[in-house]
CSV table of C-alpha atoms in Angstrom, one decimal:
chain,number,residue,atom,x,y,z
A,8,MET,CA,-22.9,18.4,4.9
A,9,LEU,CA,-21.8,21.2,2.9
A,10,ARG,CA,-18.5,19.2,1.7
A,11,TRP,CA,-21.0,16.4,0.5
A,12,ILE,CA,-23.4,18.6,-1.4
A,13,ILE,CA,-20.3,20.2,-3.3
A,14,PHE,CA,-18.8,16.5,-3.7
A,15,VAL,CA,-22.3,15.4,-5.2
A,16,LEU,CA,-22.6,18.2,-7.6
A,17,ILE,CA,-19.3,17.8,-9.0
A,18,TYR,CA,-19.7,14.1,-9.4
A,19,LEU,CA,-23.3,14.4,-11.1
A,20,GLY,CA,-21.7,17.2,-13.1
A,21,LEU,CA,-19.0,15.3,-14.8
A,22,SER,CA,-21.5,12.4,-15.2
A,23,PHE,CA,-23.8,14.5,-17.0
A,24,TYR,CA,-20.7,16.2,-19.3
A,25,ILE,CA,-19.8,12.3,-20.2
A,26,VAL,CA,-23.5,11.4,-21.1
A,27,GLN,CA,-23.6,14.1,-23.4
A,28,ALA,CA,-20.5,12.7,-25.1
A,29,LEU,CA,-21.8,9.4,-25.2
A,30,ARG,CA,-24.9,10.5,-26.9
A,31,THR,CA,-22.6,11.5,-29.9
A,32,LEU,CA,-20.9,8.0,-30.1
A,33,PHE,CA,-23.8,5.9,-29.5
A,34,ARG,CA,-27.1,5.5,-31.0
A,35,GLN,CA,-28.8,3.2,-28.7
A,36,PRO,CA,-29.8,4.7,-25.4
A,37,TRP,CA,-29.3,1.9,-23.2
A,38,VAL,CA,-25.4,2.5,-23.3
A,39,TYR,CA,-25.6,5.9,-21.5
A,40,ILE,CA,-28.5,4.7,-19.6
A,41,ILE,CA,-26.3,1.8,-18.1
A,42,TYR,CA,-23.6,4.3,-17.7
A,43,VAL,CA,-26.0,6.8,-15.5
A,44,LEU,CA,-27.3,4.1,-13.5
A,45,LEU,CA,-24.1,2.5,-12.7
A,46,SER,CA,-22.7,6.0,-11.8
A,47,LEU,CA,-25.7,6.5,-9.5
A,48,ALA,CA,-25.3,3.4,-7.9
A,49,VAL,CA,-21.4,3.9,-7.1
A,50,LEU,CA,-22.4,7.3,-5.8
A,51,VAL,CA,-25.3,6.3,-3.5
A,52,ASN,CA,-23.2,3.5,-2.1
A,53,PHE,CA,-20.6,5.5,-1.4
A,54,ILE,CA,-22.7,8.1,0.5
A,55,TYR,CA,-24.4,5.5,2.1
A,56,GLN,CA,-21.4,3.8,3.7
A,57,PHE,CA,-19.5,6.8,4.8
A,58,THR,CA,-22.8,8.3,6.7
A,59,ALA,CA,-25.6,5.9,7.6
A,60,GLY,CA,-23.7,2.7,6.9
A,61,GLU,CA,-20.5,3.4,8.7
A,62,GLU,CA,-19.6,1.0,11.2
A,63,ALA,CA,-19.0,2.4,14.8
A,64,GLY,CA,-15.6,3.1,15.8
A,65,ARG,CA,-13.8,1.9,12.6
A,66,VAL,CA,-12.0,4.4,10.3
A,67,LEU,CA,-12.4,2.3,7.1
A,68,SER,CA,-14.4,-1.0,7.4
A,69,ARG,CA,-14.6,-3.3,4.4
A,70,PRO,CA,-17.6,-2.4,3.1
A,71,LYS,CA,-16.3,1.4,3.2
A,72,SER,CA,-13.2,0.4,1.7
A,73,TYR,CA,-15.0,-1.4,-1.4
A,74,ALA,CA,-17.4,1.8,-1.6
A,75,PHE,CA,-14.2,4.0,-1.8
A,76,GLY,CA,-12.6,1.6,-4.5
A,77,PHE,CA,-15.7,1.6,-6.7
A,78,LEU,CA,-15.7,5.4,-6.7
A,79,LEU,CA,-12.1,5.6,-7.4
A,80,THR,CA,-12.8,3.3,-10.6
A,81,MET,CA,-15.5,5.2,-11.4
A,82,LEU,CA,-13.7,8.6,-11.2
A,83,SER,CA,-10.5,7.6,-13.0
A,84,PHE,CA,-12.8,6.6,-16.0
A,85,LYS,CA,-14.5,9.9,-16.0
A,86,LEU,CA,-11.6,12.0,-15.6
A,87,VAL,CA,-9.7,10.5,-18.5
A,88,ILE,CA,-12.7,11.0,-20.8
A,89,ILE,CA,-13.2,14.6,-19.7
A,90,LEU,CA,-9.3,15.2,-20.1
A,91,PHE,CA,-9.9,14.6,-23.9
A,92,LEU,CA,-13.4,16.0,-24.3
A,93,PHE,CA,-13.1,19.3,-22.3
A,94,SER,CA,-9.7,19.7,-24.2
A,95,GLU,CA,-11.7,19.3,-27.7
A,96,ASP,CA,-14.7,21.7,-26.5
A,97,ILE,CA,-12.0,24.3,-25.8
A,98,PHE,CA,-10.9,24.1,-29.2
A,99,ARG,CA,-14.4,24.2,-30.5
A,100,ILE,CA,-15.1,27.1,-28.8
A,101,LEU,CA,-12.1,28.8,-29.9
A,102,SER,CA,-12.6,27.8,-33.6
A,103,GLY,CA,-16.5,29.2,-33.4
A,104,THR,CA,-15.2,32.5,-31.9
A,105,TYR,CA,-12.6,32.7,-34.4
A,106,GLN,CA,-15.3,32.1,-37.3
A,107,LYS,CA,-17.6,34.7,-35.7
A,108,LEU,CA,-15.1,37.3,-35.4
A,109,PHE,CA,-13.2,37.0,-38.8
A,110,GLY,CA,-15.0,34.1,-41.0
A,111,GLU,CA,-18.0,35.2,-43.6
A,112,SER,CA,-20.5,34.3,-41.4
A,113,LYS,CA,-21.0,36.5,-38.2
A,114,GLU,CA,-23.4,33.7,-36.6
A,115,PHE,CA,-21.8,31.8,-33.9
A,116,SER,CA,-21.4,28.2,-34.4
A,117,LEU,CA,-19.5,25.5,-33.1
A,118,PRO,CA,-17.8,22.5,-35.3
A,119,GLN,CA,-19.3,19.1,-34.6
A,120,ARG,CA,-17.6,17.0,-32.0
A,121,ARG,CA,-15.6,14.5,-33.4
A,122,ARG,CA,-16.7,10.9,-33.1
A,123,PHE,CA,-13.2,9.3,-33.5
A,124,LEU,CA,-11.8,11.4,-30.5
A,125,GLY,CA,-14.6,10.2,-28.4
A,126,MET,CA,-13.8,6.7,-29.1
A,127,ILE,CA,-9.9,7.1,-28.6
A,128,ALA,CA,-11.0,8.6,-25.1
A,129,LEU,CA,-13.3,5.8,-24.4
A,130,GLY,CA,-10.6,3.3,-25.1
A,131,ILE,CA,-8.1,5.0,-22.9
A,132,ALA,CA,-10.3,5.4,-20.1
A,133,ALA,CA,-11.1,1.8,-20.3
A,134,LEU,CA,-7.6,1.2,-19.1
A,135,PRO,CA,-7.6,2.4,-15.7
A,136,PHE,CA,-11.1,1.4,-15.0
A,137,GLY,CA,-10.1,-2.4,-15.8
A,138,ALA,CA,-6.9,-1.9,-14.1
A,139,LEU,CA,-8.5,-0.7,-10.6
A,140,LEU,CA,-11.3,-3.5,-11.0
A,141,TYR,CA,-8.6,-6.2,-11.5
A,142,GLY,CA,-6.8,-4.8,-8.8
A,143,MET,CA,-9.9,-5.3,-6.3
A,144,TYR,CA,-10.8,-8.7,-7.8
A,145,LYS,CA,-7.1,-10.4,-8.3
A,146,GLY,CA,-4.2,-7.9,-7.7
A,147,LYS,CA,-4.4,-7.8,-4.0
A,148,TYR,CA,-3.4,-11.5,-3.9
A,149,ASN,CA,-1.1,-11.7,-6.5
A,150,PHE,CA,1.8,-12.8,-4.2
A,151,LYS,CA,5.1,-12.3,-5.5
A,152,VAL,CA,8.4,-13.9,-4.0
A,153,LEU,CA,11.2,-11.2,-4.3
A,154,LYS,CA,14.8,-12.4,-3.7
A,155,TYR,CA,18.0,-10.5,-3.1
A,156,THR,CA,21.4,-11.5,-2.2
A,157,LEU,CA,23.3,-8.8,0.0
A,158,GLU,CA,27.1,-9.0,0.5
A,159,TYR,CA,29.1,-7.8,3.5
A,160,ASP,CA,32.8,-7.9,4.4
A,161,ASP,CA,32.2,-8.3,8.0
A,162,LEU,CA,29.3,-11.2,7.9
A,163,PRO,CA,30.4,-13.6,10.7
A,164,GLU,CA,31.7,-17.1,8.6
A,165,SER,CA,28.8,-19.2,10.0
A,166,PHE,CA,26.2,-17.1,8.7
A,167,ASP,CA,27.4,-17.2,5.2
A,168,GLY,CA,24.2,-18.0,2.8
A,169,TYR,CA,21.6,-17.0,5.9
A,170,GLN,CA,18.6,-16.7,4.2
A,171,ILE,CA,15.7,-14.3,5.9
A,172,THR,CA,12.1,-13.9,5.0
A,173,GLN,CA,10.6,-11.1,5.5
A,174,ILE,CA,6.7,-9.8,5.6
A,175,SER,CA,5.3,-6.8,6.7
A,176,ASP,CA,1.6,-5.0,6.7
A,177,ILE,CA,-0.6,-8.0,7.0
A,178,HIS,CA,-3.6,-5.7,7.6
A,179,SER,CA,-5.9,-8.6,8.8
A,180,GLY,CA,-8.9,-6.4,8.8
A,181,SER,CA,-9.0,-6.0,5.1
A,182,PHE,CA,-8.8,-9.9,4.2
A,183,ASP,CA,-11.9,-11.3,2.4
A,184,ASN,CA,-10.7,-14.5,0.8
A,185,ARG,CA,-9.3,-17.4,3.5
A,186,LYS,CA,-8.1,-19.5,0.4
A,187,LYS,CA,-5.9,-16.9,-1.1
A,188,ILE,CA,-4.4,-16.0,2.3
A,189,GLU,CA,-3.8,-19.7,2.8
A,190,TYR,CA,-1.8,-19.6,-0.6
A,191,GLY,CA,0.1,-16.8,0.6
A,192,VAL,CA,1.2,-18.3,4.0
A,193,SER,CA,2.2,-21.5,2.3
A,194,LEU,CA,4.2,-19.6,-0.1
A,195,ILE,CA,6.1,-17.9,2.8
A,196,ASN,CA,6.9,-21.5,4.5
A,197,LYS,CA,7.8,-22.8,1.2
A,198,GLN,CA,11.2,-20.5,1.2
A,199,LYS,CA,12.2,-22.7,4.0
A,200,SER,CA,14.4,-19.6,5.3
A,201,ASP,CA,16.3,-19.5,8.5
A,202,LEU,CA,14.7,-16.9,10.0
A,203,LEU,CA,11.1,-15.2,9.5
A,204,LEU,CA,10.8,-11.5,10.4
A,205,PHE,CA,7.7,-9.6,10.4
A,206,THR,CA,7.8,-5.9,10.4
A,207,GLY,CA,4.5,-4.6,11.7
A,208,ASP,CA,0.8,-3.6,11.2
A,209,MET,CA,-0.7,-7.0,11.8
A,210,VAL,CA,-4.0,-5.3,11.9
A,211,ASN,CA,-5.7,-2.2,10.8
A,212,ASN,CA,-7.3,-0.9,14.1
A,213,LYS,CA,-8.2,-3.8,16.5
A,214,THR,CA,-6.6,-6.8,17.6
A,215,GLU,CA,-10.0,-8.6,17.1
A,216,GLU,CA,-9.4,-8.2,13.2
A,217,MET,CA,-6.6,-11.0,13.6
A,218,LEU,CA,-8.5,-13.3,15.6
A,219,PRO,CA,-10.2,-15.4,12.4
A,220,TRP,CA,-6.7,-15.5,11.1
A,221,ALA,CA,-4.4,-16.5,14.1
A,222,ASP,CA,-4.7,-19.9,13.5
A,223,LEU,CA,-3.3,-19.6,10.1
A,224,PHE,CA,-0.4,-17.4,10.7
A,225,SER,CA,0.7,-19.5,13.6
A,226,THR,CA,1.8,-22.2,11.1
A,227,LEU,CA,4.3,-19.7,9.8
A,228,ASN,CA,7.9,-21.1,10.6
A,229,ALA,CA,11.8,-20.9,10.1
A,230,ARG,CA,14.3,-22.7,11.7
A,231,ASP,CA,16.0,-20.0,13.9
A,232,GLY,CA,12.5,-18.8,14.7
A,233,LYS,CA,10.1,-15.8,13.8
A,234,PHE,CA,10.1,-12.3,15.2
A,235,SER,CA,8.1,-9.0,14.9
A,236,VAL,CA,7.7,-5.6,15.8
A,237,LEU,CA,4.9,-3.2,15.8
A,238,GLY,CA,3.5,-0.5,13.0
A,239,ASN,CA,1.5,2.3,13.5
A,240,HIS,CA,-1.7,0.9,12.9
A,241,ASP,CA,-1.1,-1.6,15.6
A,242,TYR,CA,-1.4,0.8,18.4
A,243,GLY,CA,-5.1,1.7,17.6
A,244,ASP,CA,-4.5,5.2,17.1
A,245,TYR,CA,-7.1,5.8,14.2
A,246,ILE,CA,-10.4,5.1,15.9
A,247,ASP,CA,-11.9,6.7,18.7
A,248,TRP,CA,-12.2,4.4,22.1
A,249,GLU,CA,-14.6,5.1,24.7
A,250,THR,CA,-11.5,5.2,27.3
A,251,GLU,CA,-8.0,5.3,26.9
A,252,GLU,CA,-8.2,2.1,28.9
A,253,LEU,CA,-9.9,0.1,26.2
A,254,LYS,CA,-7.3,1.5,24.1
A,255,ARG,CA,-4.4,0.2,26.4
A,256,GLU,CA,-6.0,-3.3,26.6
A,257,ASN,CA,-6.3,-3.5,23.0
A,258,LEU,CA,-2.9,-3.1,22.2
A,259,GLU,CA,-1.7,-5.6,25.3
A,260,ASP,CA,-4.1,-8.0,23.6
A,261,LEU,CA,-2.4,-7.7,20.1
A,262,LYS,CA,1.0,-8.0,22.1
A,263,ARG,CA,-0.3,-11.3,23.8
A,264,LEU,CA,-2.0,-12.5,20.4
A,265,GLN,CA,1.5,-12.2,18.7
A,266,ARG,CA,3.2,-14.3,21.2
A,267,ASP,CA,0.6,-16.8,21.2
A,268,MET,CA,1.1,-17.4,17.5
A,269,GLY,CA,5.1,-17.9,17.9
A,270,PHE,CA,6.1,-14.4,17.2
A,271,ASP,CA,8.9,-13.3,19.5
A,272,LEU,CA,7.7,-9.5,19.7
A,273,LEU,CA,10.7,-7.2,19.8
A,274,LEU,CA,9.7,-3.8,22.0
A,275,ASN,CA,12.7,-1.6,21.6
A,276,GLU,CA,14.9,-4.7,22.3
A,277,HIS,CA,17.6,-7.2,21.0
A,278,ARG,CA,18.2,-11.1,20.6
A,279,TYR,CA,21.3,-12.7,19.6
A,280,LEU,CA,21.3,-15.2,16.8
A,281,GLN,CA,24.2,-17.7,17.6
A,282,LYS,CA,25.8,-20.1,15.4
A,283,GLY,CA,29.0,-22.0,17.0
A,284,ASP,CA,31.2,-19.0,18.2
A,285,ASP,CA,29.5,-16.5,15.6
A,286,ARG,CA,26.4,-14.4,16.3
A,287,ILE,CA,24.6,-11.5,14.7
A,288,ALA,CA,22.4,-9.1,16.8
A,289,LEU,CA,18.6,-8.9,15.8
A,290,VAL,CA,17.3,-5.5,17.0
A,291,GLY,CA,13.3,-4.7,17.1
A,292,VAL,CA,12.1,-1.0,17.5
A,293,GLU,CA,8.5,0.1,18.3
A,294,ASN,CA,7.0,2.4,15.4
A,295,TRP,CA,8.9,5.6,14.4
A,296,GLY,CA,7.7,7.9,11.6
A,297,LYS,CA,7.8,11.2,10.5
A,298,GLY,CA,4.9,13.5,9.4
A,299,GLY,CA,2.8,12.9,12.4
A,300,PHE,CA,3.3,9.0,12.9
A,301,LYS,CA,4.0,7.9,16.4
A,302,LYS,CA,7.5,7.9,17.6
A,303,ALA,CA,7.8,5.3,20.0
A,304,GLY,CA,10.9,3.6,18.3
A,305,ASP,CA,14.0,4.3,20.9
A,306,LEU,CA,17.3,3.0,19.2
A,307,LYS,CA,19.5,3.7,22.6
A,308,LYS,CA,17.1,1.3,24.5
A,309,ALA,CA,17.0,-1.5,22.0
A,310,THR,CA,20.9,-1.4,21.4
A,311,SER,CA,22.0,-0.5,24.8
A,312,LYS,CA,23.6,-4.4,25.5
A,313,ILE,CA,24.9,-5.1,22.3
A,314,ALA,CA,28.3,-4.5,21.2
A,315,ALA,CA,29.5,-1.9,18.7
A,316,GLU,CA,31.4,-4.4,16.6
A,317,ASP,CA,28.1,-6.8,16.1
A,318,PHE,CA,26.5,-7.6,12.6
A,319,THR,CA,23.3,-5.9,13.4
A,320,ILE,CA,19.9,-6.4,11.6
A,321,LEU,CA,17.4,-3.8,12.6
A,322,MET,CA,13.5,-4.3,12.3
A,323,SER,CA,11.6,-0.9,12.0
A,324,HIS,CA,8.1,-0.5,10.5
A,325,ASP,CA,8.6,3.0,8.9
A,326,PRO,CA,11.5,3.6,6.3
A,327,SER,CA,11.5,7.4,7.5
A,328,HIS,CA,13.3,6.2,10.4
A,329,TRP,CA,16.2,4.8,8.6
A,330,SER,CA,16.6,8.2,6.5
A,331,GLU,CA,16.1,10.2,9.5
A,332,GLU,CA,17.8,8.4,12.5
A,333,VAL,CA,19.3,4.9,11.9
A,334,ILE,CA,22.0,5.7,9.1
A,335,TYR,CA,23.3,8.6,11.1
A,336,ASP,CA,23.4,6.4,14.2
A,337,LYS,CA,26.6,6.0,15.8
A,338,LYS,CA,25.8,2.3,15.8
A,339,HIS,CA,26.4,0.7,12.3
A,340,TYR,CA,23.2,-1.2,10.8
A,341,HIS,CA,24.1,-3.7,8.3
A,342,LEU,CA,20.5,-4.4,7.2
A,343,THR,CA,17.4,-2.6,8.2
A,344,LEU,CA,14.1,-4.1,7.2
A,345,SER,CA,10.6,-1.9,6.9
A,346,GLY,CA,7.5,-1.7,5.4
A,347,HIS,CA,4.7,0.7,5.9
A,348,THR,CA,4.3,2.4,2.5
A,349,HIS,CA,2.6,-0.7,0.6
A,350,GLY,CA,4.1,1.0,-2.5
A,351,MET,CA,1.0,2.9,-2.3
A,352,GLN,CA,-0.7,-0.3,-3.9
A,353,PHE,CA,-0.6,1.5,-7.3
A,354,GLY,CA,2.4,2.0,-9.7
A,355,ILE,CA,4.3,0.9,-12.5
A,356,GLU,CA,7.4,-1.7,-12.1
A,357,ILE,CA,9.4,-3.5,-15.0
A,358,PRO,CA,12.5,-5.0,-13.2
A,359,GLY,CA,15.6,-3.0,-14.9
A,360,TRP,CA,13.2,-0.7,-16.6
A,361,VAL,CA,10.7,1.1,-14.7
A,362,LYS,CA,10.1,1.5,-11.1
A,363,TRP,CA,7.3,4.1,-10.2
A,364,SER,CA,4.6,5.1,-7.9
A,365,PRO,CA,3.2,8.1,-6.5
A,366,VAL,CA,4.1,7.2,-3.0
A,367,LYS,CA,7.8,8.2,-4.2
A,368,TRP,CA,6.8,11.8,-3.6
A,369,ARG,CA,6.0,11.0,0.0
A,370,TYR,CA,8.9,8.6,0.8
A,371,LYS,CA,12.4,8.6,-0.9
A,372,TYR,CA,12.7,5.0,0.1
A,373,TRP,CA,9.5,3.3,-0.7
A,374,ALA,CA,10.0,-0.2,-2.2
A,375,GLY,CA,12.9,-2.6,-2.5
A,376,VAL,CA,16.6,-2.5,-1.7
A,377,TYR,CA,18.2,0.8,-1.2
A,378,LYS,CA,22.1,1.5,0.3
A,379,GLU,CA,23.2,4.7,2.0
A,380,LEU,CA,26.6,5.2,3.8
A,381,GLY,CA,27.3,1.3,3.5
A,382,GLN,CA,24.2,0.2,5.1
A,383,PHE,CA,21.2,-1.4,3.4
A,384,ILE,CA,17.4,-1.1,3.7
A,385,ASN,CA,14.6,-3.4,2.4
A,386,VAL,CA,11.2,-1.6,2.2
A,387,ASN,CA,8.7,-4.5,1.9
A,388,ARG,CA,5.6,-3.8,-0.2
A,389,GLY,CA,3.3,-5.4,2.2
A,390,PHE,CA,1.4,-8.6,2.6
A,391,GLY,CA,-1.9,-7.0,2.8
A,392,PHE,CA,-3.9,-4.0,1.7
A,393,LEU,CA,-5.6,-0.8,3.2
A,394,GLY,CA,-8.0,1.7,1.9
A,395,TYR,CA,-8.4,1.0,-1.7
A,396,PRO,CA,-9.1,-2.7,-1.5
A,397,GLY,CA,-6.8,-3.9,-4.2
A,398,ARG,CA,-3.2,-3.5,-5.7
A,399,VAL,CA,-2.3,-2.4,-9.4
A,400,GLY,CA,1.1,-3.0,-10.5
A,401,ILE,CA,2.6,-2.8,-6.8
A,402,TRP,CA,1.7,-6.6,-5.8
A,403,PRO,CA,1.7,-8.0,-2.5
A,404,GLU,CA,5.3,-9.2,-1.5
A,405,ILE,CA,7.2,-11.9,0.4
A,406,THR,CA,11.0,-11.0,0.8
A,407,VAL,CA,13.6,-13.3,0.8
A,408,ILE,CA,17.2,-11.7,1.6
A,409,THR,CA,20.3,-14.1,1.6
A,410,LEU,CA,23.3,-12.5,3.5
A,411,LYS,CA,26.8,-13.8,2.0
A,412,LYS,CA,30.0,-12.9,2.6
A,413,LYS,CA,31.9,-10.7,0.2
A,414,ALA,CA,34.9,-12.8,-1.4
A,415,LEU,CA,38.3,-11.7,-1.1
A,416,THR,CA,39.7,-10.0,-4.2
């Protein structure tokens, strides 16, 4: 309760501070009245959704997700304005103090707040405000197909030009627009890849979240089949279950559902993909993540029956598994496919120029292709979204990777 009181007081204090600034910028009272009403509506909705309106047994329901998104949008607007105006107020106080101590008049007075600086602050604050709203309205379904060509000396000849489509982090419990998801699924199928790989987090918490979408994702296809692994959210670890048995049943239901949808779910297992006399090994491990995430992945078990010289592709949901274990394993993993980070659903990416997201401070390998010790990893930015119900700058991704035999020089 105390945390809520502190939060409300800080939020209202920021709002009051900005109202005083708006009154110096606009003579029409309706401008700051609208701002006050909007701020209060966002606050009341957030408090309601996270207290009385909380959906039992769920960490982040859809209404709560949007309440959080609108609060984040409003706070970004407030903080940018305050960054400008507070710094100016500090200057005004210092200036007034100087005049009182060293000026001709000994009366303390503050210079007037400069109107143009307030207008600049308002204009800059509108940028993240608009971007976050756009991210919730359109950005979260702004699907992008990203294509990479990876070359290998030891790729079997029959697999030269082999095409893999990777998707990750569906998070079906967050979806709210069937037509947009239909478009995303059709975009995956349009790639006409040899192989389709899904690298975990089909749901947010419960198998039932995927049921309305199962028929749609069942239409995904690839010539050599579609394979999947589990992500950290698939285990149901983030909600309180009445019994452990219900939690186990939920996981078994999800495994069964994936198989019913046509996915070959790999649980610390491997499969061979064969073309004539050539083959490559496809390995799938359960979730393995550092920093408190489940460590159910077992490389030794998954690769116990494959040859050391096999060209090997690994599916592992969390990229920290690659950096902590995979690249140092005695087995050489030519390509690892991961997801998990979502690119934090927020950042700036201009190909060839800028690639930045706050998530880089948590994960060294957070989006795209990396190479270490002669091994590649692709970290998919995710198909869905979680928490903030949108994406800004880091768009939902469908990855297409073409394997090539490196030409002899």
